[in-house]
Amino acid sequence: MRISRSTSAVAVVGAAAFALAGCSTGAPQSQSGTAENTGTTYVTTEMTDGKTEFTQVKNPNGGQVLSFATGGAMKVVEAKDGDYTYAFKDINGNGELDPAEDWRLDAKERAAAYVKGLTKEQMSGLMLFSSHERAPGDGLTEDQKTYLSQSYLRNVLNAGPSDVKMNVQWVNEMQAYVETLGSAELPYIPVNYSSDPRSDASQAASFSEAGEISKWPSSLGLAATFDPDTVLEFGKMASQEYKALGIATALSPQIDLATEPRWLRVSGTFGEDAQMAGAMAKSYVDGFQGTFSEGGENTGWGDQSVNAMIKHWPGDGAGEGGRESHTSAGQYEVMVGGNSAEHISVFQQALDAASVMTSYSITLDANGDPEYTDRMGSSYDAGKLSALRDDNGFDGVVCTDWGVTNALSDPDAFIATGWGSDSLTKEERHYAIIKNGTDMFGGNNDAAPVLAAYDMWQADYEAGTNDIDAQTRWAQSAQRVLTMIFNADAFDNPFLDLDASSAAVGSDDKVEAGRQAQLNSIVLLKNDGAITLDENADYSDKTVYVPHTYDTGRASLFSPEPEVTEGISLDEELLSKYFGTVVTDTVVDNGDGTFSYTAPDLTDVDVVLVGMKSPNSGAVFANSGLDAETGTYYPLSLQYRPYTADGPNVRQTSISGDILPDGTKENRSYYGQTSRLTNEADLDALLRAREAVDASGKDIPVIAVLKANNPVIPAEFEAQSDAIVVGFGTAQEALIEIALGKHEANGRLPIQFPQDMDTVEANKEDVAKDVTPYTDSAGNVYDYGFGLHIDGSVITD
């Protein structure tokens, strides 16, 4: 019988500790790093990634793989169990097999045993989650050494590229370094690497190639497949790639219910249907956290497992007017329809996740009062955390989103999202957040305020305010974090085999699965005879016209000056794979950030493809919806042309707003103001193409190829398009394959496409499917779940 983890203690027979190098009695055998151990005792391999040397130990009978730095202080303990001799890392160096070192035990049991030996400084360090580390190619830096050795930080956010060698070498170098920091007084703790989503294809022109990390639709694109099994397959494959890059925790999925169509983070969600979003959230968590047999059975935590962090509790998708909570303009969400329970229901289907990240927003009810307990951001709102911990019984890790212990009033604050906490010191913010039941602080590299909070807690305990002492409370959080680290095998096997990682990332099966998922997510909204299904269609002797477009850009936190982008609306190199000739516009730079275009002669053109993106009326870090100079709010819009918000459904008094010094409430209404779009030229491109076709006198199909982040109002371009193809977070190539009929259209809208901005204004921000959807010239309604096959038939369940 093969070894698996259990929740009961295992008897140890004949334990002995020794260094692998120079061992005599019971000396381990050697074999290649990739071979399976079919013997009865463990075998070792000395390995290197070109920079760091480490030892890999393979146990028999399907036992845990171990790894540690070569030549360091780490030893192993061996134990005989039946016919097999197993190795265990002697993590604390006492020469005995302790429960925390026994990989046969459950991660929670190991964590509970190990936390007892940690200092308050180490526990405080475990409560930190680093700021974004964007350059793994730089290797282990002095700044990283500082926070690892002085703040005992062990949770590192990898925000860099997915280059395999670069990541393997960085991971191994850092893991070897923290191994040297372990001692009898300061027990060894490995690094837990994490990552935001890195698998979506939204920025790609072409499908990924073997050897590159596989590319899939964004979460909204996965939702467009209407297939939770596709999400499960994604989770299984993406987690293998994460693990091969050393990433043990995924800061995903984002499962906010996308009930407000203008909200600037709709693209990261599973859409606006709570049942479907919940099913996909569960599949995502199962795929990432599970380990799967060859027959597809999920055997639970194992060597393929990556911790999932569902976010953003209790749902952040109801920002008033669609404004987004990364900036002060969007710090409030409003439950106008009293629909908090539906937003929470998505999370309830995925609470097997190892961890939960809380949202930024201050959540208000329809009257502008706190929906939960406090008029503060989620980490400070005791009612929100109680709903998670007490009402839903969640005992895993709770992590803040990044920057919530900073306030706009702080000097030199960069990312400051501690809404409502301006009157508190930084130390008091940490204390308040811990009191509410949170375990980790996103974006904090410094343990000093956590240690200050420890002293505050202890003082209040001694004064009778707190029921438990600081050591006990800190141990609760540390144990939860340690459980995540044990779950992902970081204690046992933190080092990466470069060859194995290279084989896992971008393997043929993953690349092909991602390609198929992208194709199956594409939504065909209209086909007036422009597209015919023929997977063998050959366009190599055809000519395509693709117009140019531009985006004027906008200033944001990371880009103080707007960046103007201009070019052909679909990638020309990609188009050349399909067409013999690509023609486009003549371009004149007007010198003011705008451009003028003249369409070419269409005499030889066979088809027109117009690349479009969702109307761009805002960005996450741009404080969109607020003119910082005048203090005036303006509307976010789902149409390309300027929209002035003066209709009967526009609120003239906002629900949200800051409480002013005189006790009155700020009015954040944008009534009478006009939207600020940056890519109106996309609509001009399609209309210019239609005019050129009409002027040519030829029957040339005009196909709109739309990359959507949000719902779009099609009224401005539907009648001028012979076909409309929509992708959510896919490569351009997936859209083109459908536009040319080389693959069947199978996707369906995961969000409604509205009739106009009047119905958007009437929408209650927290209520799903609450707009009047657009009806096209063929009578089709662009409602949730709508999509066509290429033959024009409506896709049904």
mmCIF file of N, CA and C in Angstrom, residues 431 435 453-470:
data_model
loop_
_atom_site.group_PDB
_atom_site.id
_atom_site.type_symbol
_atom_site.label_atom_id
_atom_site.label_comp_id
_atom_site.label_asym_id
_atom_site.label_seq_id
_atom_site.Cartn_x
_atom_site.Cartn_y
_atom_site.Cartn_z
ATOM 1 N N TYR A 431 -3.415 46.456 14.886
ATOM 2 C CA TYR A 431 -4.092 45.880 16.048
ATOM 3 C C TYR A 431 -5.582 45.675 15.756
ATOM 4 N N LYS A 435 -7.607 42.115 15.673
ATOM 5 C CA LYS A 435 -8.735 41.898 16.573
ATOM 6 C C LYS A 435 -9.956 41.392 15.815
ATOM 7 N N ALA A 453 1.501 45.842 17.777
ATOM 8 C CA ALA A 453 0.133 45.361 18.013
ATOM 9 C C ALA A 453 0.112 44.229 19.038
ATOM 10 N N TYR A 454 1.157 43.402 19.021
ATOM 11 C CA TYR A 454 1.299 42.325 20.023
ATOM 12 C C TYR A 454 1.294 42.921 21.437
ATOM 13 N N ASP A 455 2.072 43.962 21.606
ATOM 14 C CA ASP A 455 2.142 44.597 22.936
ATOM 15 C C ASP A 455 0.804 45.235 23.313
ATOM 16 N N MET A 456 0.121 45.841 22.341
ATOM 17 C CA MET A 456 -1.202 46.415 22.615
ATOM 18 C C MET A 456 -2.179 45.334 23.049
ATOM 19 N N TRP A 457 -2.141 44.219 22.330
ATOM 20 C CA TRP A 457 -3.042 43.111 22.652
ATOM 21 C C TRP A 457 -2.773 42.618 24.079
ATOM 22 N N GLN A 458 -1.497 42.434 24.395
ATOM 23 C CA GLN A 458 -1.147 41.907 25.718
ATOM 24 C C GLN A 458 -1.570 42.870 26.815
ATOM 25 N N ALA A 459 -1.391 44.158 26.565
ATOM 26 C CA ALA A 459 -1.802 45.147 27.564
ATOM 27 C C ALA A 459 -3.307 45.098 27.787
ATOM 28 N N ASP A 460 -4.055 44.969 26.711
ATOM 29 C CA ASP A 460 -5.513 44.881 26.845
ATOM 30 C C ASP A 460 -5.932 43.563 27.495
ATOM 31 N N TYR A 461 -5.168 42.507 27.256
ATOM 32 C CA TYR A 461 -5.460 41.231 27.917
ATOM 33 C C TYR A 461 -5.263 41.368 29.425
ATOM 34 N N GLU A 462 -4.176 41.985 29.786
ATOM 35 C CA GLU A 462 -3.888 42.140 31.212
ATOM 36 C C GLU A 462 -4.876 43.094 31.883
ATOM 37 N N ALA A 463 -5.481 43.973 31.048
ATOM 38 C CA ALA A 463 -6.497 44.887 31.590
ATOM 39 C C ALA A 463 -7.885 44.255 31.591
ATOM 40 N N GLY A 464 -7.987 43.031 31.082
ATOM 41 C CA GLY A 464 -9.261 42.328 31.074
ATOM 42 C C GLY A 464 -10.108 42.547 29.849
ATOM 43 N N THR A 465 -9.564 43.254 28.826
ATOM 44 C CA THR A 465 -10.336 43.542 27.613
ATOM 45 C C THR A 465 -10.359 42.361 26.657
ATOM 46 N N ASN A 466 -9.225 41.715 26.500
ATOM 47 C CA ASN A 466 -9.120 40.565 25.594
ATOM 48 C C ASN A 466 -9.201 39.263 26.377
ATOM 49 N N ASP A 467 -9.859 38.282 25.766
ATOM 50 C CA ASP A 467 -10.083 37.010 26.447
ATOM 51 C C ASP A 467 -8.849 36.113 26.472
ATOM 52 N N ILE A 468 -7.980 36.249 25.489
ATOM 53 C CA ILE A 468 -6.777 35.416 25.412
ATOM 54 C C ILE A 468 -5.555 36.315 25.333
ATOM 55 N N ASP A 469 -4.406 35.764 25.705
ATOM 56 C CA ASP A 469 -3.194 36.588 25.676
ATOM 57 C C ASP A 469 -2.652 36.689 24.253
ATOM 58 N N ALA A 470 -1.687 37.589 24.074
ATOM 59 C CA ALA A 470 -1.152 37.867 22.740
ATOM 60 C C ALA A 470 -0.479 36.640 22.140
#
